[in-house]
C-alpha cells in the first residue's frame, strides 16, 4: 500500500497525531486499515461522547421540541462568541441550536454574517472526521443547497471508498445523509433530494440499521408525494411505524410529513 509506505505501527500513528509525521488524512485512513484499526478506534472511544457533550443541551431540547430552550441556547452561544471570537466552537454550538430551532419553527435566527462563515468553513473542508460529520449533520438548514448537495455526495464517496462500517461512524454517516435529503426537500431542491436518495442506496448498511431503512423509505414516499399529492402511502407507513411501538420516530416522521405537506 503506497499511501502508507514505511508506516506500519501504532507508534507511527502516535507520531502523526503529535504532528511529527507529514501524512495526509487519507494516507492515515489507508494506514489504519493496513494495521487493522478502524478510524474511530484511533480517534479514541470517547470521541463521540465528548463531542456529543458539546451539544447535549441542544440535542435534549430538540428531542423534546423545546423551541424556547433552543432559542436561549443559540443566543447564549452567540454572546459567548461575541466575547471570544477566536473560539470556533461557539459558532458551531450556536449553529446547531439555531439549526434545530429552524427545523421546528421554519425561522432562521442565525446571523447572516455567521452563516457566511459557516458555509466558508464547510466549503474549505479537506477531510471528513467524526467531528466534521457531526457538525455537518446538525447544521444543514444553514448551508446553501448546492454546497449541502456537494458535501453529501462527498460524504457518501468517503464512506464507500474508506469502507466505513463501525457502528457509531456508520450510524452518523447515514443520519447525516438522511438529514440532508430532508433539508433539501424543505429547501424545495427536489432534483437534488432525488439524486441523493439514489446515491444513498449505493451505501452499504445491514439489517441493524432498521430505523435508517424506515427513514429512507419514508423520504422516498415524501418525494413521490411532491408530484402525486397522494398521502396514502405516507399515512400507511406512519400507521405501521406506530403499530411497531416506535413512538418517537412516529412523531418525528409525522411532523416531517406535515412540513412537506405545507410546503408542497
PDB file of C-alpha atoms in Angstrom:
ATOM      1  CA  UNK A   1       0.000   0.000   0.000  1.00  0.00           C
ATOM      2  CA  UNK A   2       1.939   3.004  -1.275  1.00  0.00           C
ATOM      3  CA  UNK A   3      -0.213   5.519   0.609  1.00  0.00           C
ATOM      4  CA  UNK A   4       1.298   4.393   3.884  1.00  0.00           C
ATOM      5  CA  UNK A   5       4.689   3.262   2.671  1.00  0.00           C
ATOM      6  CA  UNK A   6       7.141   2.862   5.532  1.00  0.00           C
ATOM      7  CA  UNK A   7       4.495   3.351   8.213  1.00  0.00           C
ATOM      8  CA  UNK A   8       3.499   0.092   9.852  1.00  0.00           C
ATOM      9  CA  UNK A   9       2.780   0.542  13.551  1.00  0.00           C
ATOM     10  CA  UNK A  10       0.631   2.331  16.108  1.00  0.00           C
ATOM     11  CA  UNK A  11       3.712   4.269  17.215  1.00  0.00           C
ATOM     12  CA  UNK A  12       3.834   5.753  13.718  1.00  0.00           C
ATOM     13  CA  UNK A  13       0.265   6.910  14.195  1.00  0.00           C
ATOM     14  CA  UNK A  14       1.182   8.420  17.539  1.00  0.00           C
ATOM     15  CA  UNK A  15       3.913  10.443  15.831  1.00  0.00           C
ATOM     16  CA  UNK A  16       1.432  11.606  13.176  1.00  0.00           C
ATOM     17  CA  UNK A  17      -1.110  12.591  15.846  1.00  0.00           C
ATOM     18  CA  UNK A  18       1.561  14.736  17.537  1.00  0.00           C
ATOM     19  CA  UNK A  19       2.428  16.398  14.226  1.00  0.00           C
ATOM     20  CA  UNK A  20       5.819  14.724  13.805  1.00  0.00           C
ATOM     21  CA  UNK A  21       4.929  12.955  10.543  1.00  0.00           C
ATOM     22  CA  UNK A  22       3.678  14.799   7.460  1.00  0.00           C
ATOM     23  CA  UNK A  23       0.928  12.385   6.376  1.00  0.00           C
ATOM     24  CA  UNK A  24      -2.364  13.444   4.822  1.00  0.00           C
ATOM     25  CA  UNK A  25      -5.587  12.310   6.492  1.00  0.00           C
ATOM     26  CA  UNK A  26      -6.398   9.979   3.557  1.00  0.00           C
ATOM     27  CA  UNK A  27      -3.000   8.283   3.934  1.00  0.00           C
ATOM     28  CA  UNK A  28      -3.630   7.802   7.627  1.00  0.00           C
ATOM     29  CA  UNK A  29      -7.012   6.208   6.835  1.00  0.00           C
ATOM     30  CA  UNK A  30      -5.216   3.793   4.490  1.00  0.00           C
ATOM     31  CA  UNK A  31      -2.723   3.036   7.235  1.00  0.00           C
ATOM     32  CA  UNK A  32      -5.436   2.407   9.800  1.00  0.00           C
ATOM     33  CA  UNK A  33      -6.926  -0.309   7.643  1.00  0.00           C
ATOM     34  CA  UNK A  34      -3.491  -1.749   6.910  1.00  0.00           C
ATOM     35  CA  UNK A  35      -2.833  -2.397  10.589  1.00  0.00           C
ATOM     36  CA  UNK A  36      -6.475  -3.348  11.259  1.00  0.00           C
ATOM     37  CA  UNK A  37      -7.571  -0.296  13.232  1.00  0.00           C
ATOM     38  CA  UNK A  38     -10.877   1.397  12.485  1.00  0.00           C
ATOM     39  CA  UNK A  39     -10.655   5.219  12.342  1.00  0.00           C
ATOM     40  CA  UNK A  40     -12.827   5.687  15.438  1.00  0.00           C
ATOM     41  CA  UNK A  41     -10.510   3.450  17.465  1.00  0.00           C
ATOM     42  CA  UNK A  42      -7.587   5.699  16.592  1.00  0.00           C
ATOM     43  CA  UNK A  43      -9.541   8.851  17.395  1.00  0.00           C
ATOM     44  CA  UNK A  44     -10.459   7.344  20.756  1.00  0.00           C
ATOM     45  CA  UNK A  45     -13.539   5.577  22.037  1.00  0.00           C
ATOM     46  CA  UNK A  46     -14.594   8.673  23.974  1.00  0.00           C
ATOM     47  CA  UNK A  47     -14.518  10.979  20.959  1.00  0.00           C
ATOM     48  CA  UNK A  48     -18.222  10.650  20.003  1.00  0.00           C
ATOM     49  CA  UNK A  49     -19.411  11.158  23.585  1.00  0.00           C
ATOM     50  CA  UNK A  50     -17.032  14.071  24.138  1.00  0.00           C
ATOM     51  CA  UNK A  51     -18.357  15.769  21.018  1.00  0.00           C
ATOM     52  CA  UNK A  52     -21.950  14.998  21.944  1.00  0.00           C
ATOM     53  CA  UNK A  53     -21.410  16.707  25.300  1.00  0.00           C
ATOM     54  CA  UNK A  54     -20.767  19.991  23.472  1.00  0.00           C
ATOM     55  CA  UNK A  55     -24.271  19.815  22.028  1.00  0.00           C
ATOM     56  CA  UNK A  56     -26.026  17.852  24.770  1.00  0.00           C
ATOM     57  CA  UNK A  57     -28.338  20.670  25.844  1.00  0.00           C
ATOM     58  CA  UNK A  58     -29.349  21.491  22.272  1.00  0.00           C
ATOM     59  CA  UNK A  59     -29.926  17.829  21.470  1.00  0.00           C
ATOM     60  CA  UNK A  60     -32.106  17.333  24.549  1.00  0.00           C
ATOM     61  CA  UNK A  61     -34.113  20.479  23.791  1.00  0.00           C
ATOM     62  CA  UNK A  62     -34.552  19.334  20.190  1.00  0.00           C
ATOM     63  CA  UNK A  63     -35.632  15.858  21.282  1.00  0.00           C
ATOM     64  CA  UNK A  64     -38.384  17.398  23.403  1.00  0.00           C
ATOM     65  CA  UNK A  65     -39.213  20.094  20.786  1.00  0.00           C
ATOM     66  CA  UNK A  66     -38.386  22.791  23.343  1.00  0.00           C
ATOM     67  CA  UNK A  67     -38.101  25.774  21.000  1.00  0.00           C
ATOM     68  CA  UNK A  68     -37.771  28.266  23.854  1.00  0.00           C
ATOM     69  CA  UNK A  69     -34.728  26.451  25.228  1.00  0.00           C
ATOM     70  CA  UNK A  70     -33.173  26.193  21.763  1.00  0.00           C
ATOM     71  CA  UNK A  71     -33.544  29.921  21.175  1.00  0.00           C
ATOM     72  CA  UNK A  72     -31.977  30.720  24.550  1.00  0.00           C
ATOM     73  CA  UNK A  73     -29.094  28.335  23.862  1.00  0.00           C
ATOM     74  CA  UNK A  74     -28.449  29.887  20.452  1.00  0.00           C
ATOM     75  CA  UNK A  75     -28.452  33.370  21.971  1.00  0.00           C
ATOM     76  CA  UNK A  76     -26.134  32.302  24.788  1.00  0.00           C
ATOM     77  CA  UNK A  77     -23.575  30.766  22.424  1.00  0.00           C
ATOM     78  CA  UNK A  78     -23.738  33.833  20.174  1.00  0.00           C
ATOM     79  CA  UNK A  79     -22.964  36.040  23.168  1.00  0.00           C
ATOM     80  CA  UNK A  80     -20.061  33.787  24.118  1.00  0.00           C
ATOM     81  CA  UNK A  81     -18.739  34.015  20.569  1.00  0.00           C
ATOM     82  CA  UNK A  82     -19.060  37.805  20.645  1.00  0.00           C
ATOM     83  CA  UNK A  83     -16.897  37.853  23.783  1.00  0.00           C
ATOM     84  CA  UNK A  84     -14.407  35.272  22.423  1.00  0.00           C
ATOM     85  CA  UNK A  85     -14.484  35.408  18.589  1.00  0.00           C
ATOM     86  CA  UNK A  86     -11.380  33.215  18.360  1.00  0.00           C
ATOM     87  CA  UNK A  87     -13.357  30.271  19.770  1.00  0.00           C
ATOM     88  CA  UNK A  88     -14.761  28.455  16.724  1.00  0.00           C
ATOM     89  CA  UNK A  89     -16.706  26.061  18.933  1.00  0.00           C
ATOM     90  CA  UNK A  90     -19.156  28.806  19.963  1.00  0.00           C
ATOM     91  CA  UNK A  91     -20.163  29.394  16.327  1.00  0.00           C
ATOM     92  CA  UNK A  92     -20.719  25.683  15.896  1.00  0.00           C
ATOM     93  CA  UNK A  93     -22.699  25.379  19.131  1.00  0.00           C
ATOM     94  CA  UNK A  94     -24.832  28.374  18.157  1.00  0.00           C
ATOM     95  CA  UNK A  95     -25.357  26.988  14.660  1.00  0.00           C
ATOM     96  CA  UNK A  96     -26.509  23.609  15.994  1.00  0.00           C
ATOM     97  CA  UNK A  97     -29.059  25.221  18.335  1.00  0.00           C
ATOM     98  CA  UNK A  98     -30.189  27.577  15.541  1.00  0.00           C
ATOM     99  CA  UNK A  99     -30.488  24.727  13.044  1.00  0.00           C
ATOM    100  CA  UNK A 100     -32.654  22.699  15.431  1.00  0.00           C
ATOM    101  CA  UNK A 101     -34.745  25.790  16.165  1.00  0.00           C
ATOM    102  CA  UNK A 102     -35.280  26.424  12.447  1.00  0.00           C
ATOM    103  CA  UNK A 103     -36.222  22.797  11.858  1.00  0.00           C
ATOM    104  CA  UNK A 104     -39.024  23.105  14.417  1.00  0.00           C
ATOM    105  CA  UNK A 105     -40.201  26.642  13.602  1.00  0.00           C
ATOM    106  CA  UNK A 106     -39.074  27.415  10.000  1.00  0.00           C
ATOM    107  CA  UNK A 107     -37.500  30.587  11.425  1.00  0.00           C
ATOM    108  CA  UNK A 108     -33.814  31.333  10.899  1.00  0.00           C
ATOM    109  CA  UNK A 109     -32.309  33.047  13.965  1.00  0.00           C
ATOM    110  CA  UNK A 110     -28.671  32.541  12.964  1.00  0.00           C
ATOM    111  CA  UNK A 111     -26.974  35.842  11.962  1.00  0.00           C
ATOM    112  CA  UNK A 112     -26.332  36.091   8.216  1.00  0.00           C
ATOM    113  CA  UNK A 113     -22.671  37.059   8.627  1.00  0.00           C
ATOM    114  CA  UNK A 114     -22.072  33.916  10.706  1.00  0.00           C
ATOM    115  CA  UNK A 115     -23.990  31.833   8.199  1.00  0.00           C
ATOM    116  CA  UNK A 116     -21.479  33.010   5.591  1.00  0.00           C
ATOM    117  CA  UNK A 117     -18.639  31.946   7.925  1.00  0.00           C
ATOM    118  CA  UNK A 118     -20.273  28.565   8.463  1.00  0.00           C
ATOM    119  CA  UNK A 119     -20.622  27.989   4.723  1.00  0.00           C
ATOM    120  CA  UNK A 120     -16.995  29.030   4.216  1.00  0.00           C
ATOM    121  CA  UNK A 121     -15.952  26.552   6.890  1.00  0.00           C
ATOM    122  CA  UNK A 122     -17.662  23.694   5.068  1.00  0.00           C
ATOM    123  CA  UNK A 123     -16.544  24.938   1.637  1.00  0.00           C
ATOM    124  CA  UNK A 124     -12.932  24.675   2.783  1.00  0.00           C
ATOM    125  CA  UNK A 125     -13.357  21.258   4.369  1.00  0.00           C
ATOM    126  CA  UNK A 126     -10.478  18.984   3.363  1.00  0.00           C
ATOM    127  CA  UNK A 127     -11.208  15.844   5.364  1.00  0.00           C
ATOM    128  CA  UNK A 128     -14.183  14.037   6.865  1.00  0.00           C
ATOM    129  CA  UNK A 129     -13.570  13.446  10.551  1.00  0.00           C
ATOM    130  CA  UNK A 130     -16.157  12.267  13.052  1.00  0.00           C
ATOM    131  CA  UNK A 131     -16.278  15.834  14.338  1.00  0.00           C
ATOM    132  CA  UNK A 132     -16.939  17.326  10.889  1.00  0.00           C
ATOM    133  CA  UNK A 133     -19.625  14.761  10.098  1.00  0.00           C
ATOM    134  CA  UNK A 134     -21.409  15.590  13.347  1.00  0.00           C
ATOM    135  CA  UNK A 135     -21.263  19.347  12.664  1.00  0.00           C
ATOM    136  CA  UNK A 136     -22.480  18.796   9.117  1.00  0.00           C
ATOM    137  CA  UNK A 137     -25.385  16.615  10.210  1.00  0.00           C
ATOM    138  CA  UNK A 138     -26.571  19.172  12.767  1.00  0.00           C
ATOM    139  CA  UNK A 139     -26.292  22.430  10.756  1.00  0.00           C
ATOM    140  CA  UNK A 140     -27.668  21.557   7.323  1.00  0.00           C
ATOM    141  CA  UNK A 141     -30.532  24.046   7.170  1.00  0.00           C
ATOM    142  CA  UNK A 142     -27.915  26.804   7.436  1.00  0.00           C
ATOM    143  CA  UNK A 143     -25.862  25.503   4.500  1.00  0.00           C
ATOM    144  CA  UNK A 144     -26.513  26.656   0.930  1.00  0.00           C
ATOM    145  CA  UNK A 145     -28.339  23.987  -1.138  1.00  0.00           C
ATOM    146  CA  UNK A 146     -25.602  23.472  -3.743  1.00  0.00           C
ATOM    147  CA  UNK A 147     -22.924  23.138  -1.061  1.00  0.00           C
ATOM    148  CA  UNK A 148     -25.150  20.846   1.011  1.00  0.00           C
ATOM    149  CA  UNK A 149     -25.657  18.614  -2.018  1.00  0.00           C
ATOM    150  CA  UNK A 150     -21.941  18.559  -2.897  1.00  0.00           C
ATOM    151  CA  UNK A 151     -20.881  17.781   0.666  1.00  0.00           C
ATOM    152  CA  UNK A 152     -23.449  14.992   0.951  1.00  0.00           C
ATOM    153  CA  UNK A 153     -22.131  13.289  -2.176  1.00  0.00           C
ATOM    154  CA  UNK A 154     -18.584  13.752  -0.913  1.00  0.00           C
ATOM    155  CA  UNK A 155     -19.530  12.114   2.389  1.00  0.00           C
ATOM    156  CA  UNK A 156     -21.126   9.161   0.612  1.00  0.00           C
ATOM    157  CA  UNK A 157     -17.996   8.709  -1.509  1.00  0.00           C
ATOM    158  CA  UNK A 158     -15.863   8.902   1.633  1.00  0.00           C
ATOM    159  CA  UNK A 159     -17.966   6.165   3.226  1.00  0.00           C
ATOM    160  CA  UNK A 160     -17.724   3.885   0.193  1.00  0.00           C
ATOM    161  CA  UNK A 161     -14.050   4.446  -0.591  1.00  0.00           C
ATOM    162  CA  UNK A 162     -12.898   4.001   3.004  1.00  0.00           C
ATOM    163  CA  UNK A 163     -15.241   1.108   3.851  1.00  0.00           C
ATOM    164  CA  UNK A 164     -16.591   2.866   6.935  1.00  0.00           C
ATOM    165  CA  UNK A 165     -18.520   0.185   8.776  1.00  0.00           C
ATOM    166  CA  UNK A 166     -18.112   0.730  12.503  1.00  0.00           C
ATOM    167  CA  UNK A 167     -21.476   1.185  14.198  1.00  0.00           C
ATOM    168  CA  UNK A 168     -21.017   4.723  15.554  1.00  0.00           C
ATOM    169  CA  UNK A 169     -19.337   6.119  12.421  1.00  0.00           C
ATOM    170  CA  UNK A 170     -21.742   4.442  10.011  1.00  0.00           C
ATOM    171  CA  UNK A 171     -24.803   5.429  12.008  1.00  0.00           C
ATOM    172  CA  UNK A 172     -23.694   9.068  11.987  1.00  0.00           C
ATOM    173  CA  UNK A 173     -22.945   8.931   8.243  1.00  0.00           C
ATOM    174  CA  UNK A 174     -26.395   7.581   7.437  1.00  0.00           C
ATOM    175  CA  UNK A 175     -28.025  10.126   9.745  1.00  0.00           C
ATOM    176  CA  UNK A 176     -26.156  12.974   8.026  1.00  0.00           C
ATOM    177  CA  UNK A 177     -27.258  11.908   4.543  1.00  0.00           C
ATOM    178  CA  UNK A 178     -30.867  11.336   5.604  1.00  0.00           C
ATOM    179  CA  UNK A 179     -30.921  14.772   7.230  1.00  0.00           C
ATOM    180  CA  UNK A 180     -29.519  16.290   4.038  1.00  0.00           C
ATOM    181  CA  UNK A 181     -32.240  14.702   1.902  1.00  0.00           C
ATOM    182  CA  UNK A 182     -34.937  16.171   4.118  1.00  0.00           C
ATOM    183  CA  UNK A 183     -33.206  19.559   4.310  1.00  0.00           C
ATOM    184  CA  UNK A 184     -33.072  19.710   0.502  1.00  0.00           C
ATOM    185  CA  UNK A 185     -36.768  18.822   0.362  1.00  0.00           C
ATOM    186  CA  UNK A 186     -37.528  21.694   2.749  1.00  0.00           C
ATOM    187  CA  UNK A 187     -35.427  23.984   0.560  1.00  0.00           C
ATOM    188  CA  UNK A 188     -37.520  22.829  -2.441  1.00  0.00           C
ATOM    189  CA  UNK A 189     -34.442  21.358  -4.113  1.00  0.00           C
ATOM    190  CA  UNK A 190     -36.375  18.346  -5.335  1.00  0.00           C
ATOM    191  CA  UNK A 191     -33.949  17.143  -8.023  1.00  0.00           C
ATOM    192  CA  UNK A 192     -31.029  17.223  -5.602  1.00  0.00           C
ATOM    193  CA  UNK A 193     -33.044  15.350  -2.955  1.00  0.00           C
ATOM    194  CA  UNK A 194     -33.995  12.677  -5.518  1.00  0.00           C
ATOM    195  CA  UNK A 195     -30.398  12.244  -6.635  1.00  0.00           C
ATOM    196  CA  UNK A 196     -29.205  11.889  -3.050  1.00  0.00           C
ATOM    197  CA  UNK A 197     -31.790   9.165  -2.431  1.00  0.00           C
ATOM    198  CA  UNK A 198     -30.454   7.264  -5.453  1.00  0.00           C
ATOM    199  CA  UNK A 199     -26.851   7.680  -4.315  1.00  0.00           C
ATOM    200  CA  UNK A 200     -27.810   6.742  -0.741  1.00  0.00           C
ATOM    201  CA  UNK A 201     -28.664   3.234  -1.907  1.00  0.00           C
ATOM    202  CA  UNK A 202     -25.063   2.748  -3.077  1.00  0.00           C
ATOM    203  CA  UNK A 203     -24.004   2.848   0.585  1.00  0.00           C
ATOM    204  CA  UNK A 204     -23.770  -0.441   2.427  1.00  0.00           C
ATOM    205  CA  UNK A 205     -25.833  -0.827   5.564  1.00  0.00           C
ATOM    206  CA  UNK A 206     -27.053  -4.040   7.167  1.00  0.00           C
ATOM    207  CA  UNK A 207     -30.214  -5.108   8.953  1.00  0.00           C
ATOM    208  CA  UNK A 208     -29.017  -3.488  12.188  1.00  0.00           C
ATOM    209  CA  UNK A 209     -29.888  -0.095  10.725  1.00  0.00           C
ATOM    210  CA  UNK A 210     -33.657  -0.627  10.819  1.00  0.00           C
ATOM    211  CA  UNK A 211     -34.552   2.974  11.675  1.00  0.00           C
ATOM    212  CA  UNK A 212     -32.390   4.278   8.838  1.00  0.00           C
ATOM    213  CA  UNK A 213     -34.106   1.926   6.380  1.00  0.00           C
ATOM    214  CA  UNK A 214     -37.513   3.100   7.591  1.00  0.00           C
ATOM    215  CA  UNK A 215     -36.440   6.725   7.205  1.00  0.00           C
ATOM    216  CA  UNK A 216     -35.080   6.373   3.656  1.00  0.00           C
ATOM    217  CA  UNK A 217     -38.287   4.607   2.588  1.00  0.00           C
ATOM    218  CA  UNK A 218     -40.263   7.431   4.175  1.00  0.00           C
ATOM    219  CA  UNK A 219     -38.145  10.080   2.415  1.00  0.00           C
ATOM    220  CA  UNK A 220     -38.806   8.311  -0.885  1.00  0.00           C
ATOM    221  CA  UNK A 221     -42.543   8.470  -0.203  1.00  0.00           C
ATOM    222  CA  UNK A 222     -42.317  12.173   0.657  1.00  0.00           C
ATOM    223  CA  UNK A 223     -40.568  12.822  -2.652  1.00  0.00           C
ATOM    224  CA  UNK A 224     -43.275  10.889  -4.505  1.00  0.00           C
ATOM    225  CA  UNK A 225     -45.921  12.946  -2.706  1.00  0.00           C
ATOM    226  CA  UNK A 226     -44.493  16.189  -4.122  1.00  0.00           C
ATOM    227  CA  UNK A 227     -45.583  15.115  -7.601  1.00  0.00           C
ATOM    228  CA  UNK A 228     -48.666  12.968  -6.884  1.00  0.00           C
ATOM    229  CA  UNK A 229     -50.101  14.810  -3.829  1.00  0.00           C
ATOM    230  CA  UNK A 230     -51.262  11.376  -2.681  1.00  0.00           C
ATOM    231  CA  UNK A 231     -50.821  10.952   1.087  1.00  0.00           C
ATOM    232  CA  UNK A 232     -51.989   7.338   1.305  1.00  0.00           C
ATOM    233  CA  UNK A 233     -48.547   5.677   1.202  1.00  0.00           C
ATOM    234  CA  UNK A 234     -47.187   8.100   3.797  1.00  0.00           C
ATOM    235  CA  UNK A 235     -50.169   7.525   6.080  1.00  0.00           C
ATOM    236  CA  UNK A 236     -49.787   3.755   5.670  1.00  0.00           C
ATOM    237  CA  UNK A 237     -46.124   3.897   6.648  1.00  0.00           C
ATOM    238  CA  UNK A 238     -46.877   6.100   9.649  1.00  0.00           C
ATOM    239  CA  UNK A 239     -49.509   3.633  10.853  1.00  0.00           C
ATOM    240  CA  UNK A 240     -47.037   0.746  10.537  1.00  0.00           C
ATOM    241  CA  UNK A 241     -44.399   2.680  12.492  1.00  0.00           C
ATOM    242  CA  UNK A 242     -46.933   3.474  15.213  1.00  0.00           C
ATOM    243  CA  UNK A 243     -48.007  -0.166  15.419  1.00  0.00           C
ATOM    244  CA  UNK A 244     -44.364  -1.160  15.889  1.00  0.00           C
ATOM    245  CA  UNK A 245     -44.302   0.984  19.026  1.00  0.00           C
ATOM    246  CA  UNK A 246     -41.702   3.387  17.626  1.00  0.00           C
ATOM    247  CA  UNK A 247     -43.458   6.380  19.145  1.00  0.00           C
ATOM    248  CA  UNK A 248     -40.677   8.951  18.913  1.00  0.00           C
ATOM    249  CA  UNK A 249     -39.868   8.007  15.318  1.00  0.00           C
ATOM    250  CA  UNK A 250     -43.575   8.138  14.509  1.00  0.00           C
ATOM    251  CA  UNK A 251     -43.878  11.652  15.946  1.00  0.00           C
ATOM    252  CA  UNK A 252     -40.726  12.821  14.144  1.00  0.00           C
ATOM    253  CA  UNK A 253     -41.825  11.496  10.755  1.00  0.00           C
ATOM    254  CA  UNK A 254     -45.396  12.720  11.175  1.00  0.00           C
ATOM    255  CA  UNK A 255     -44.036  16.199  11.933  1.00  0.00           C
ATOM    256  CA  UNK A 256     -41.735  15.963   8.905  1.00  0.00           C
ATOM    257  CA  UNK A 257     -44.611  14.884   6.669  1.00  0.00           C
ATOM    258  CA  UNK A 258     -46.767  17.794   7.809  1.00  0.00           C
ATOM    259  CA  UNK A 259     -43.934  20.190   6.984  1.00  0.00           C
ATOM    260  CA  UNK A 260     -43.698  18.780   3.458  1.00  0.00           C
ATOM    261  CA  UNK A 261     -47.495  18.868   3.051  1.00  0.00           C
ATOM    262  CA  UNK A 262     -47.473  22.575   3.917  1.00  0.00           C
ATOM    263  CA  UNK A 263     -44.572  23.317   1.549  1.00  0.00           C
ATOM    264  CA  UNK A 264     -45.878  21.402  -1.457  1.00  0.00           C
TER     265      UNK A 264
END
